[in-house]
XYZ file of C-alpha atoms in Angstrom:
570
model
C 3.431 -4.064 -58.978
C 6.453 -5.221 -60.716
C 8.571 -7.590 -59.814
C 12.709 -7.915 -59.776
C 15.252 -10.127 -58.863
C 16.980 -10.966 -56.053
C 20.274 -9.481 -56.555
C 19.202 -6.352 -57.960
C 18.004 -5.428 -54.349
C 20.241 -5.717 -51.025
C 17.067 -6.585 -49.146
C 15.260 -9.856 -48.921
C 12.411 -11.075 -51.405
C 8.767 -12.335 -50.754
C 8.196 -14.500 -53.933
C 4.413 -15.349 -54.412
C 4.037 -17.532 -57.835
C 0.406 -18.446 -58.843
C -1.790 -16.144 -56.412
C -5.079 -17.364 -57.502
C -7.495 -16.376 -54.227
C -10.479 -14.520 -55.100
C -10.282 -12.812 -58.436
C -6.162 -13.062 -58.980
C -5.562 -14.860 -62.180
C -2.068 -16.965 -61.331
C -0.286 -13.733 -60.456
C 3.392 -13.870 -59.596
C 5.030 -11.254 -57.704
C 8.092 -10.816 -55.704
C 8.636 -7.964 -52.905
C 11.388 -6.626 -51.311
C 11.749 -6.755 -47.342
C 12.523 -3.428 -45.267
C 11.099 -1.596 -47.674
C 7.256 0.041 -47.510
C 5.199 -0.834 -50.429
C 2.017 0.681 -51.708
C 0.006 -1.344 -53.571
C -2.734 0.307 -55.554
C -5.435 -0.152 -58.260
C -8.810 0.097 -58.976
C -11.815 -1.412 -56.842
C -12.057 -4.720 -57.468
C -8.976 -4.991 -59.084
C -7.738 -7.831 -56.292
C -5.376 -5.650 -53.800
C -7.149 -7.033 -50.872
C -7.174 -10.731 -52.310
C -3.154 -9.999 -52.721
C -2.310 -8.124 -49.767
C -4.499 -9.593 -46.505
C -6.045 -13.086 -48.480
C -2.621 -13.990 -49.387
C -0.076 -12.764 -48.096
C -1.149 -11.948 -44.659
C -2.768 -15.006 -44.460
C 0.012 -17.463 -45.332
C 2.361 -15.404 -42.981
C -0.316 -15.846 -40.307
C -1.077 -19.444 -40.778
C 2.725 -20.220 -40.870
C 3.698 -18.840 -37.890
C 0.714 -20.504 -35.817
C 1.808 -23.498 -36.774
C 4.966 -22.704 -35.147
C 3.399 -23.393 -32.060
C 2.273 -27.309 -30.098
C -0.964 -28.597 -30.835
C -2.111 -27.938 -27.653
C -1.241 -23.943 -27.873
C -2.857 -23.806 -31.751
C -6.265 -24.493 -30.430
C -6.024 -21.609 -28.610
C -5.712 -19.665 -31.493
C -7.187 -18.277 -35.160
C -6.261 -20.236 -37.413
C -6.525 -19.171 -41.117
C -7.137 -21.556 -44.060
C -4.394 -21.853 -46.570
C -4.814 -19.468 -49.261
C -5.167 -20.651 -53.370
C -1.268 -20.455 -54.472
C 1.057 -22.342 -55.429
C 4.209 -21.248 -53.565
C 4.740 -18.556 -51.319
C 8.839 -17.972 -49.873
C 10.671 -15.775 -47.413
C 7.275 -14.573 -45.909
C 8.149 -13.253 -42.263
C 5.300 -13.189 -39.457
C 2.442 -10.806 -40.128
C 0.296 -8.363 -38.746
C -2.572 -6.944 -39.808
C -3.669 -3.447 -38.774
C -7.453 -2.647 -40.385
C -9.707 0.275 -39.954
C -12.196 -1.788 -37.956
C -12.914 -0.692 -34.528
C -14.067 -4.243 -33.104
C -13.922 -2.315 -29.265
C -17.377 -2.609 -27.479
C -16.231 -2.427 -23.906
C -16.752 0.676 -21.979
C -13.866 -0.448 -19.907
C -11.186 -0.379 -23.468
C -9.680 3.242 -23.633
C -7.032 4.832 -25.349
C -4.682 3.698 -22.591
C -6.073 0.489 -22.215
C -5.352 -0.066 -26.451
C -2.090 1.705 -26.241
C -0.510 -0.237 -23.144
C 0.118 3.651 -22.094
C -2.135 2.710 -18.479
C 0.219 -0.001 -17.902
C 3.340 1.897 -17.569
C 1.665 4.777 -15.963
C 0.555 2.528 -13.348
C 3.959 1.556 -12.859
C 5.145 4.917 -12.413
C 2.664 6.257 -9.800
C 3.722 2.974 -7.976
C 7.330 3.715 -8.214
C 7.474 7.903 -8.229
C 4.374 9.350 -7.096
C 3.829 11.334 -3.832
C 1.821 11.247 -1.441
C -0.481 13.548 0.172
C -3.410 13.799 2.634
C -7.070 13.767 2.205
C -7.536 16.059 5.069
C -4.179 18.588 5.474
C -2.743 17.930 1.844
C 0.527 17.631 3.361
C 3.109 15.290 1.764
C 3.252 11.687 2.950
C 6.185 9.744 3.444
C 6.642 6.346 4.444
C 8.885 6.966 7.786
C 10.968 3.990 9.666
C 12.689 4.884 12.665
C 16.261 5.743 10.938
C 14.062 8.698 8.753
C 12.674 9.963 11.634
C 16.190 10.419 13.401
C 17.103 11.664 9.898
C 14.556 14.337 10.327
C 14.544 14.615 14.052
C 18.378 16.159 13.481
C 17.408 18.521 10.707
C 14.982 20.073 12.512
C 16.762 20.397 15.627
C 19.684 21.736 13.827
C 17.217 24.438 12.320
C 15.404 25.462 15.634
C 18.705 26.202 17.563
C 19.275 22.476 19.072
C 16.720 22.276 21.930
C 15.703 19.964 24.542
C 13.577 17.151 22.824
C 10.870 15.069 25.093
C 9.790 11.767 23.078
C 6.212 10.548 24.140
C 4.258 8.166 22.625
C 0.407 8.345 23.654
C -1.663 5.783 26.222
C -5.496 6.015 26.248
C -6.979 4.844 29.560
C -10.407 5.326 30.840
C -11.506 8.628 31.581
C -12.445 7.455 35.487
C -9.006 6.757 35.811
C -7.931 8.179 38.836
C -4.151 9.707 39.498
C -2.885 6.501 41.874
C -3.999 4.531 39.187
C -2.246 5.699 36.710
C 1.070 6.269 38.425
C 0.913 2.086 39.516
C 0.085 1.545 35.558
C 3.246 4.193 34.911
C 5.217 1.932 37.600
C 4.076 -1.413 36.095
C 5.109 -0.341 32.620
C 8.277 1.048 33.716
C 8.346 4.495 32.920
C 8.445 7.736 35.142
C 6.887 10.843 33.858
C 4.408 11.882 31.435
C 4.436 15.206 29.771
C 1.038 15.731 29.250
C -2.468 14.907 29.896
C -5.606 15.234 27.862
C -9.143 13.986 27.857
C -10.748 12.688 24.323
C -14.256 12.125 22.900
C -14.261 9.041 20.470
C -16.921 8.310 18.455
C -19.114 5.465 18.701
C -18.725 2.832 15.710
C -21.211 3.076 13.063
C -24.300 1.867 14.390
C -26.278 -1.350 12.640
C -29.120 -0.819 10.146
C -32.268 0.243 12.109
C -30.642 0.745 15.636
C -29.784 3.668 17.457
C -25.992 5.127 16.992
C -24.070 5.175 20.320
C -23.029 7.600 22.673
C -19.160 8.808 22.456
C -17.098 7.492 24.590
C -14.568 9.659 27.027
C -10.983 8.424 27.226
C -7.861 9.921 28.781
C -4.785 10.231 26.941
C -1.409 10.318 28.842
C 1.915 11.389 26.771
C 4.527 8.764 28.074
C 8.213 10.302 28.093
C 10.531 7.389 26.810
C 13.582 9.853 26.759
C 14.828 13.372 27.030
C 17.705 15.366 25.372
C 19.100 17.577 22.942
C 20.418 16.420 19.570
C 23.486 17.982 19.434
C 25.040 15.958 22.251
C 23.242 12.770 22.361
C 24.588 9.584 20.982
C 22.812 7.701 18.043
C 22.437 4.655 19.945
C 20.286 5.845 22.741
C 18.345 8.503 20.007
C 17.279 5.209 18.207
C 16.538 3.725 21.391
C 14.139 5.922 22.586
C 12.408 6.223 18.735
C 12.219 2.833 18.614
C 10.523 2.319 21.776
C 8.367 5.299 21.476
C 6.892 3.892 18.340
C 6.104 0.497 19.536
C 4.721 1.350 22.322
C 2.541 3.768 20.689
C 1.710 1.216 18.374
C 3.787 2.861 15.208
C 3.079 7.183 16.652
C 5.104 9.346 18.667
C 4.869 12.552 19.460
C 8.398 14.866 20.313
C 7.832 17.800 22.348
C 10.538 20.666 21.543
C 11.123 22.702 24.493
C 12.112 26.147 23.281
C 11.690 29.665 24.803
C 8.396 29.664 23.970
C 5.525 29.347 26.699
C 3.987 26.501 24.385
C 6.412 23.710 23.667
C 5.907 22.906 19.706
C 5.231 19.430 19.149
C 6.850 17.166 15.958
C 4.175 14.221 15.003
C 5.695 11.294 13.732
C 4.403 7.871 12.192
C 5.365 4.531 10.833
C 4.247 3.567 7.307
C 2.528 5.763 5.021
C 0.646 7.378 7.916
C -0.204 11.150 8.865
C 1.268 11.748 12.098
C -1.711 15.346 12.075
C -4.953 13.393 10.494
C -3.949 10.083 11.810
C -5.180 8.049 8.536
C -2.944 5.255 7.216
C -2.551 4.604 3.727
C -1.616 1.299 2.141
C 1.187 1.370 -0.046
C 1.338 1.943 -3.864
C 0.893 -1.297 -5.888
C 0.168 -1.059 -9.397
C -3.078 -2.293 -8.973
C -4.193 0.573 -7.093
C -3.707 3.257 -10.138
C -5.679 0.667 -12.583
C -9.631 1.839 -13.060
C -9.859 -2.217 -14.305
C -8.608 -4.189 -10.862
C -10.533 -4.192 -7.474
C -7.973 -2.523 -5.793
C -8.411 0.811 -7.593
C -11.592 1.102 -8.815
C -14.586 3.219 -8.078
C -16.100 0.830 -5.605
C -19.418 2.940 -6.755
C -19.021 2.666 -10.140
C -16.495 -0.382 -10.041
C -14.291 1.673 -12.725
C -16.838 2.394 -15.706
C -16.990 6.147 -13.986
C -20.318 6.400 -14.737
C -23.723 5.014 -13.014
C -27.372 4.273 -13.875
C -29.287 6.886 -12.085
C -32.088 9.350 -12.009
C -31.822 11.841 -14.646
C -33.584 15.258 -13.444
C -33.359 16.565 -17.026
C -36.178 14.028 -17.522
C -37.817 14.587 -14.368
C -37.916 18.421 -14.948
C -37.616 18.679 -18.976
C -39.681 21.951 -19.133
C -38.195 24.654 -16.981
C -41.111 26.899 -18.374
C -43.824 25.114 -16.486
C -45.019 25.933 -12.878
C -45.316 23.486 -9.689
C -48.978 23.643 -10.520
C -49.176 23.417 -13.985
C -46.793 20.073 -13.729
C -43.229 21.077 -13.939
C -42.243 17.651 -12.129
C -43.628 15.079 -14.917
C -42.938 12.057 -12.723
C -46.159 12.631 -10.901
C -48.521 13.880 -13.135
C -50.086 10.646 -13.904
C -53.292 9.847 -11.998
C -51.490 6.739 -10.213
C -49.276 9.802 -8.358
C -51.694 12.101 -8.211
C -51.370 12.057 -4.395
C -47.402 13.127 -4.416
C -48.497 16.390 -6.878
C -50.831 17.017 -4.323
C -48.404 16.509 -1.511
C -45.773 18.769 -3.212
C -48.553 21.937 -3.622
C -49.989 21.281 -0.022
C -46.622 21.616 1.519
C -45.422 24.325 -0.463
C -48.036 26.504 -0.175
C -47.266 26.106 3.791
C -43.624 26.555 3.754
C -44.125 29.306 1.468
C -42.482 27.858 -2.159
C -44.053 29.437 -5.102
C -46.148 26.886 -7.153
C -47.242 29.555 -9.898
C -43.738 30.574 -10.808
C -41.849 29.017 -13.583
C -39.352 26.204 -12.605
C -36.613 27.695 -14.533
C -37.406 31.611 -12.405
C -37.013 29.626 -8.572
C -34.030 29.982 -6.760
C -31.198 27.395 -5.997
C -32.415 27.041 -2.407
C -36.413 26.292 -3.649
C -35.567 23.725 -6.142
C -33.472 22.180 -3.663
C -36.483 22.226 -1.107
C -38.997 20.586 -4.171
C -36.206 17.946 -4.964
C -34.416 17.292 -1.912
C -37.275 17.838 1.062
C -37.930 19.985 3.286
C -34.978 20.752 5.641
C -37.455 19.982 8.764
C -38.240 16.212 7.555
C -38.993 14.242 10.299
C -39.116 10.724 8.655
C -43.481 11.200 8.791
C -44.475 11.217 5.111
C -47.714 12.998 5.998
C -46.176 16.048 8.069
C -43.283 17.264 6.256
C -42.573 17.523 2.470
C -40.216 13.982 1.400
C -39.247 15.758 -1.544
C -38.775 13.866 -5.145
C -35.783 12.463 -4.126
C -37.342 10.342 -1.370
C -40.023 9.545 -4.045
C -37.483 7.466 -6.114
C -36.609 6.081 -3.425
C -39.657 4.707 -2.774
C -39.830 3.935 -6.076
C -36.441 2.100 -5.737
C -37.605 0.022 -3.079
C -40.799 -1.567 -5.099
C -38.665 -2.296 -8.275
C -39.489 -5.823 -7.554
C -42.682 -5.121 -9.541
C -42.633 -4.641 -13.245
C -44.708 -1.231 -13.813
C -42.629 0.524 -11.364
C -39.384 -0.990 -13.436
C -41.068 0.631 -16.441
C -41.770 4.204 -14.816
C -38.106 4.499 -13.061
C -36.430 3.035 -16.306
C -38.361 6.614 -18.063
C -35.969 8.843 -15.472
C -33.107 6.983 -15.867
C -30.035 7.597 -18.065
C -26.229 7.836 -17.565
C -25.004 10.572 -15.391
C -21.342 10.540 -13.843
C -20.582 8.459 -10.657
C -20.841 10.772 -8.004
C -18.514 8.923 -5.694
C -15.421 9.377 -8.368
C -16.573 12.228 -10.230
C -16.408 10.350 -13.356
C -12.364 9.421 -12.437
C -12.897 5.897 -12.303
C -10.384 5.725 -9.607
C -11.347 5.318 -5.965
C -9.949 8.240 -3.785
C -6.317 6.603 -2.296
C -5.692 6.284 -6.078
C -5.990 9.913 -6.572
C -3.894 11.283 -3.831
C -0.836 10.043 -5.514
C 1.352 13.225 -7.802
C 3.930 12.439 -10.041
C 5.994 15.616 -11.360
C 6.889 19.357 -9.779
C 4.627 22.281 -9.689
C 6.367 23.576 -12.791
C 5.936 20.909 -14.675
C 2.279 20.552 -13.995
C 1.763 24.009 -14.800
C 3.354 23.833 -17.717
C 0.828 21.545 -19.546
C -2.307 22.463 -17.058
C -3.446 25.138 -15.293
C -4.066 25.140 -11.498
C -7.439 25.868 -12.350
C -8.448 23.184 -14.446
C -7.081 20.535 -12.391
C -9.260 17.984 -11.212
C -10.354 17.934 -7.740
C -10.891 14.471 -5.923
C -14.208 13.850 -4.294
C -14.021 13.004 -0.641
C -11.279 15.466 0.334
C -11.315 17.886 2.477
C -8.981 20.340 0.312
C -10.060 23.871 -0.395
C -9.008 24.821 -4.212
C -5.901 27.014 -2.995
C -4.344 23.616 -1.175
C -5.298 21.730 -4.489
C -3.458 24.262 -6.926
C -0.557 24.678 -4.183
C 0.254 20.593 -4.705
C 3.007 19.605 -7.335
C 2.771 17.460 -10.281
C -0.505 15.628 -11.772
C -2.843 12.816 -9.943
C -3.753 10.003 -12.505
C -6.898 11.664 -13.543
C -5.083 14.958 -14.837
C -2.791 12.710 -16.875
C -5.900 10.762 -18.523
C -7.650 13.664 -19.382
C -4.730 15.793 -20.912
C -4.434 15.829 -24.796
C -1.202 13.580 -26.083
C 0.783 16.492 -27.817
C 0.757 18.182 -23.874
C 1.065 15.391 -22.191
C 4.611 14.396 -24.373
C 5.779 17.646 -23.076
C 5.200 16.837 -19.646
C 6.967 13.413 -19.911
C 9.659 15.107 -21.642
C 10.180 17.592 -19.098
C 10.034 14.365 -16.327
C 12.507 12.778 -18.002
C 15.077 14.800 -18.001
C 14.542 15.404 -14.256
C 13.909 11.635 -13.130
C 14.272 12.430 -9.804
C 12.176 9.487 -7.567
C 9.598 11.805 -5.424
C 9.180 9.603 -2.309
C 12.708 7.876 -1.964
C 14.591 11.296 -1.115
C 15.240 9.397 2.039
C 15.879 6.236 0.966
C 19.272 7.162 -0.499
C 21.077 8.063 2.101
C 19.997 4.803 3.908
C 20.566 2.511 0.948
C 21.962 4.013 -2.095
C 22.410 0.882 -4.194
C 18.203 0.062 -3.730
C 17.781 4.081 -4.397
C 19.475 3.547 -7.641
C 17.811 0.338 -8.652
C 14.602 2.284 -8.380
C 15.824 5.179 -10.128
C 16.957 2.690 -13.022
C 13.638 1.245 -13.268
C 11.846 4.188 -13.220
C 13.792 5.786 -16.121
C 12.842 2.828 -18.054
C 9.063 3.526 -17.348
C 10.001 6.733 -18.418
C 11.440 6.624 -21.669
C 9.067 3.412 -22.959
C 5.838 5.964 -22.433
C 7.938 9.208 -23.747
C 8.504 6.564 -26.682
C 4.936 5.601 -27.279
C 3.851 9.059 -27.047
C 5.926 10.365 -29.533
C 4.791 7.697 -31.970
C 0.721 8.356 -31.236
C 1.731 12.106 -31.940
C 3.845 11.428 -35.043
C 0.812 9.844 -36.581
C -1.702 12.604 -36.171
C -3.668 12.184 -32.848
C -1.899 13.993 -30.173
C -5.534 15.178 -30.188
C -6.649 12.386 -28.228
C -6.884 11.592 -24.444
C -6.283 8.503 -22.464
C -9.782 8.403 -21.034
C -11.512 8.290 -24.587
C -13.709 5.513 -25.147
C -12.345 2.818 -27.682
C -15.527 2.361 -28.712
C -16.053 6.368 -29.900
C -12.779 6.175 -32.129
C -13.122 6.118 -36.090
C -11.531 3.499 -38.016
C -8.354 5.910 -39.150
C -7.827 6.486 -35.032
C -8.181 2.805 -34.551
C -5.571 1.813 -37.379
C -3.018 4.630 -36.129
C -3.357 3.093 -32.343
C -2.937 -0.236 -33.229
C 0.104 0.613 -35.415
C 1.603 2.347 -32.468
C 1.027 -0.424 -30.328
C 2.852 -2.426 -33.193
C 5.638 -0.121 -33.381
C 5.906 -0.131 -29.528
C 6.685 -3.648 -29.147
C 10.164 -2.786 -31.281
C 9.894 -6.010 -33.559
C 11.982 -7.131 -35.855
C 11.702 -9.489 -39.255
C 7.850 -8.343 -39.015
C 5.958 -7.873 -41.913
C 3.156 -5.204 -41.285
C 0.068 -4.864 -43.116
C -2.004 -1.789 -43.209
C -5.362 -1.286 -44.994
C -5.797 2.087 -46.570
């Protein structure tokens, strides 16, 4: 590398005189600033001694001891490297091709800081919808709901509204009694009448569930009129009173020329007015696979689980019931569950001299699951193998039945999340349109939460990506869907925030195109160095040192520092 003056270049100089770590022999050398160097040579020649031994190191131990005595402990501190002067070195970093990662929890997101903002976005922009309808959720207050109570009255020809809100009283409760409740509460009429079946709480561990319990539901009219001539005052009266009495749900009865009046649902919060389930609201932490509130509470966010493998249990599909095709219980210890298993299959009429891999869906399900007449009697009915590790389960306190389940066990994904990582709230949350999504993922491929009760048309009908579609979606795709969300930053779930309070609406559409352009930002850098391959959800710890080096100078170059001097191995 050779060496020039200071006024032959209009950058800055790094002046090392007298580099002596390792193998350098007194070398002096100046290099310019805001420039990239290469420095190259033969192994062993002394680049490393020059590049990380020297010069990293004296930026590095310079600009820790910028910091209190107290704070430096905190820190690694490197020793003061054999020279005799080093000037104008700025603060360093050093990006390797290491991959020191050995937490299943680090992921390309985590690394990148691309999770972080992501979680900030689904806080900020995503939509709602329900586990059980997939309709869109919005968080209602009683000035959205006359917002909406006017559009729709406008679009079904103005008719005469009744607003009820919903009183459960014991089923044995006769007519007198519930006009003098009616009287005592002041209010007149009710619109309708219905009788309910609630189900009993979950019961206790080893006692008997309880019966449902019959309730009568009265709709209470707190006003009537028609929108069109009714002042605001007393249409916000009525709302108001109809949700707290019904303890934040009203229903409005639109009297058309129908013979049924259709009924509008309608619900404080982030609550389904049809499925009546109440959702908490987005906080950051929710859409994070690393904090409490959104984890897996299964697999507490690793998204997979320690469980029994039935490749191992049945790893020759060639073999027959008889000839040993479960090989958990062909030991002599469990020679009593092989005999079990032919016994009982012989009776219920499963083939035992049939190869494994030749039974149907619905006979392997009856060898591994039980027979669908189990009575809880061991002796009678067929447990299945399931039950078996059970068992098995339940006597882990001793050490050969550790051994023998630790044999069946391996990895599989957590069948709570479906490998998401996320619990289930965290994955009703969209960000983006339908044509966006579509764009970079087809309806088919998109991932399906467990726990709802969706049917695949609902699920491809939805708009934009949960959190899960974004992890798994290579960079170079994902970019484009960013891209295409910026330029439409649109917030999904304040549409009717503006109108009530424009300045907050803008705040939050401020913020959120912030969020935006920091990840379109980072993305563009992962793809710019050659791994728009990767995902989101890939394991630090799977990456090769060149994927490692490119993240972490991404990462760098994310941070937008200045005066930095950056030092890259290889």
């Amino acid at each position: 590398m050779s060496s020039s003056s200071s006024s032959d270049s209009p950058h800055g100089l790094i002046r090392i005189h007298g580099a002596r770590q390792h193998n350098l022999k007194n070398l002096d050398v100046d290099i310019r600033t805001g420039e990239l160097t290469v420095v190259t040579g033969p192994s062993g020649s002394g680049k490393s001694s020059l590049v990380f031994d020297t010069l990293y190191a004296e930026g590095q131990r310079r600009y820790v001891e910028t910091f209190s005595a107290y704070a430096r402990q905190f820190l690694d501190r490197m020793d003061k490297p054999a020279v005799d002067k080093v000037e104008g070195v700025p603060p360093a970093i050093a990006i390797d091709q290491t991959n020191p990662v050995r937490n299943s929890r680090s992921t390309v997101g985590t690394m990148t800081e691309l999770n972080d903002h992501l979680k900030l976005l689904f806080a900020r922009a995503g939509a709602l919808f329900d586990r059980q309808t997939a309709q869109p959720v919005q968080h209602d207050t009683a000035e959205s709901i006359y917002q909406q109570l006017q559009a729709r009255a406008q679009a079904a020809g103005d008719p005469r509204l009744v607003l009820t809100f919903a009183v459960e009283l014991p089923a044995s409760t006769s007519a007198d009694e519930v006009q003098q409740w009616l009287l005592a509460s002041g209010f007149t009429k009710i619109q309708a009448e219905r009788t309910l079946e609630k189900p009993a709480p979950a019961p206790e561990k080893g006692k008997k569930a309880a019966k449902p319990t019959s309730v009568k539901v009265l709709d209470v009219v707190a006003d009537r009129f028609r929108m069109g001539n009714v002042e605001r005052a007393r249409a916000m009266e009525a709302i108001e009173l109809a949700l707290l009495r019904g303890q934040g749900l009203m229903q409005v009865y639109a009297l058309t020329d129908a013979p049924e009046p259709e009924i509008w649902k309608f619900a404080l919060g982030l609550h389904c007015a049809d499925s009546a389930i109440s959702y908490q609201a987005p906080l950051p932490a929710l859409f994070s696979f690393n904090s409490a509130a959104g984890a897996c509470p299964e697999c507490r966010g690793f998204g997979r689980v320690i469980g029994v493998d039935w490749n191992l249990v049945v790893p020759n599909h060639k073999l027959t019931l008889r000839t040993g095709a479960i090989k958990a219980i062909q030991t002599p210890a469990w020679k009593e569950i092989q005999d079990d298993l032919l016994r009982h299959a012989e009776a219920e009429g499963i083939p035992r001299d049939i190869a494994w891999g030749k039974l149907t869906p619905a006979q392997r399900d009856w060898v591994l699951d039980g027979s669908p007449r189990w009575n809880g009697k061991w002796e009678q009915t067929w447990y299945g193998i399931r039950r078996f590790f059970e068992y098995l389960e339940s006597k882990s306190y001793k050490m050969h039945i550790r051994v023998l389940l630790s044999k069946y066990r391996s990895y599989t994904p957590c069948p709570c999340c479906g490998g998401a990582r996320l619990g289930l709230e965290s994955l009703l949350w969209r960000v983006g349109s339908k044509a966006q999504a579509d764009a970079v993922l087809p309806p088919a491929q998109r991932f399906m939460p467990h726990g709802v009760a969706w049917s695949r048309a609902q699920l491809e009908a939805l708009p934009g990506l949960c959190l899960h579609d974004v992890m798994q979606l290579p960079l170079v795709r994902l970019q484009t869907f960013f891209q295409a969300l910026k330029k439409e930053a649109v917030p999904a779930d304040l549409a009717s925030i503006s109108a009530i309070n424009p300045a907050e609406n803008q705040a939050e559409q401020a913020a959120q195109a912030l969020i935006l352009e920091e990840i379109e930002t980072r993305l563009r850098y992962l793809c710019d160095v050659g791994i728009g391959y990767l995902t989101l959800d890939r394991q630090s710890r799977t990456l090769s040192g060149g994927e490692v080096q490119r993240i972490n100078l991404t990462t760098a170059l994310g941070t937008s520092l200045v005066n930095t001097l950056f030092v890259l191995d290889e």
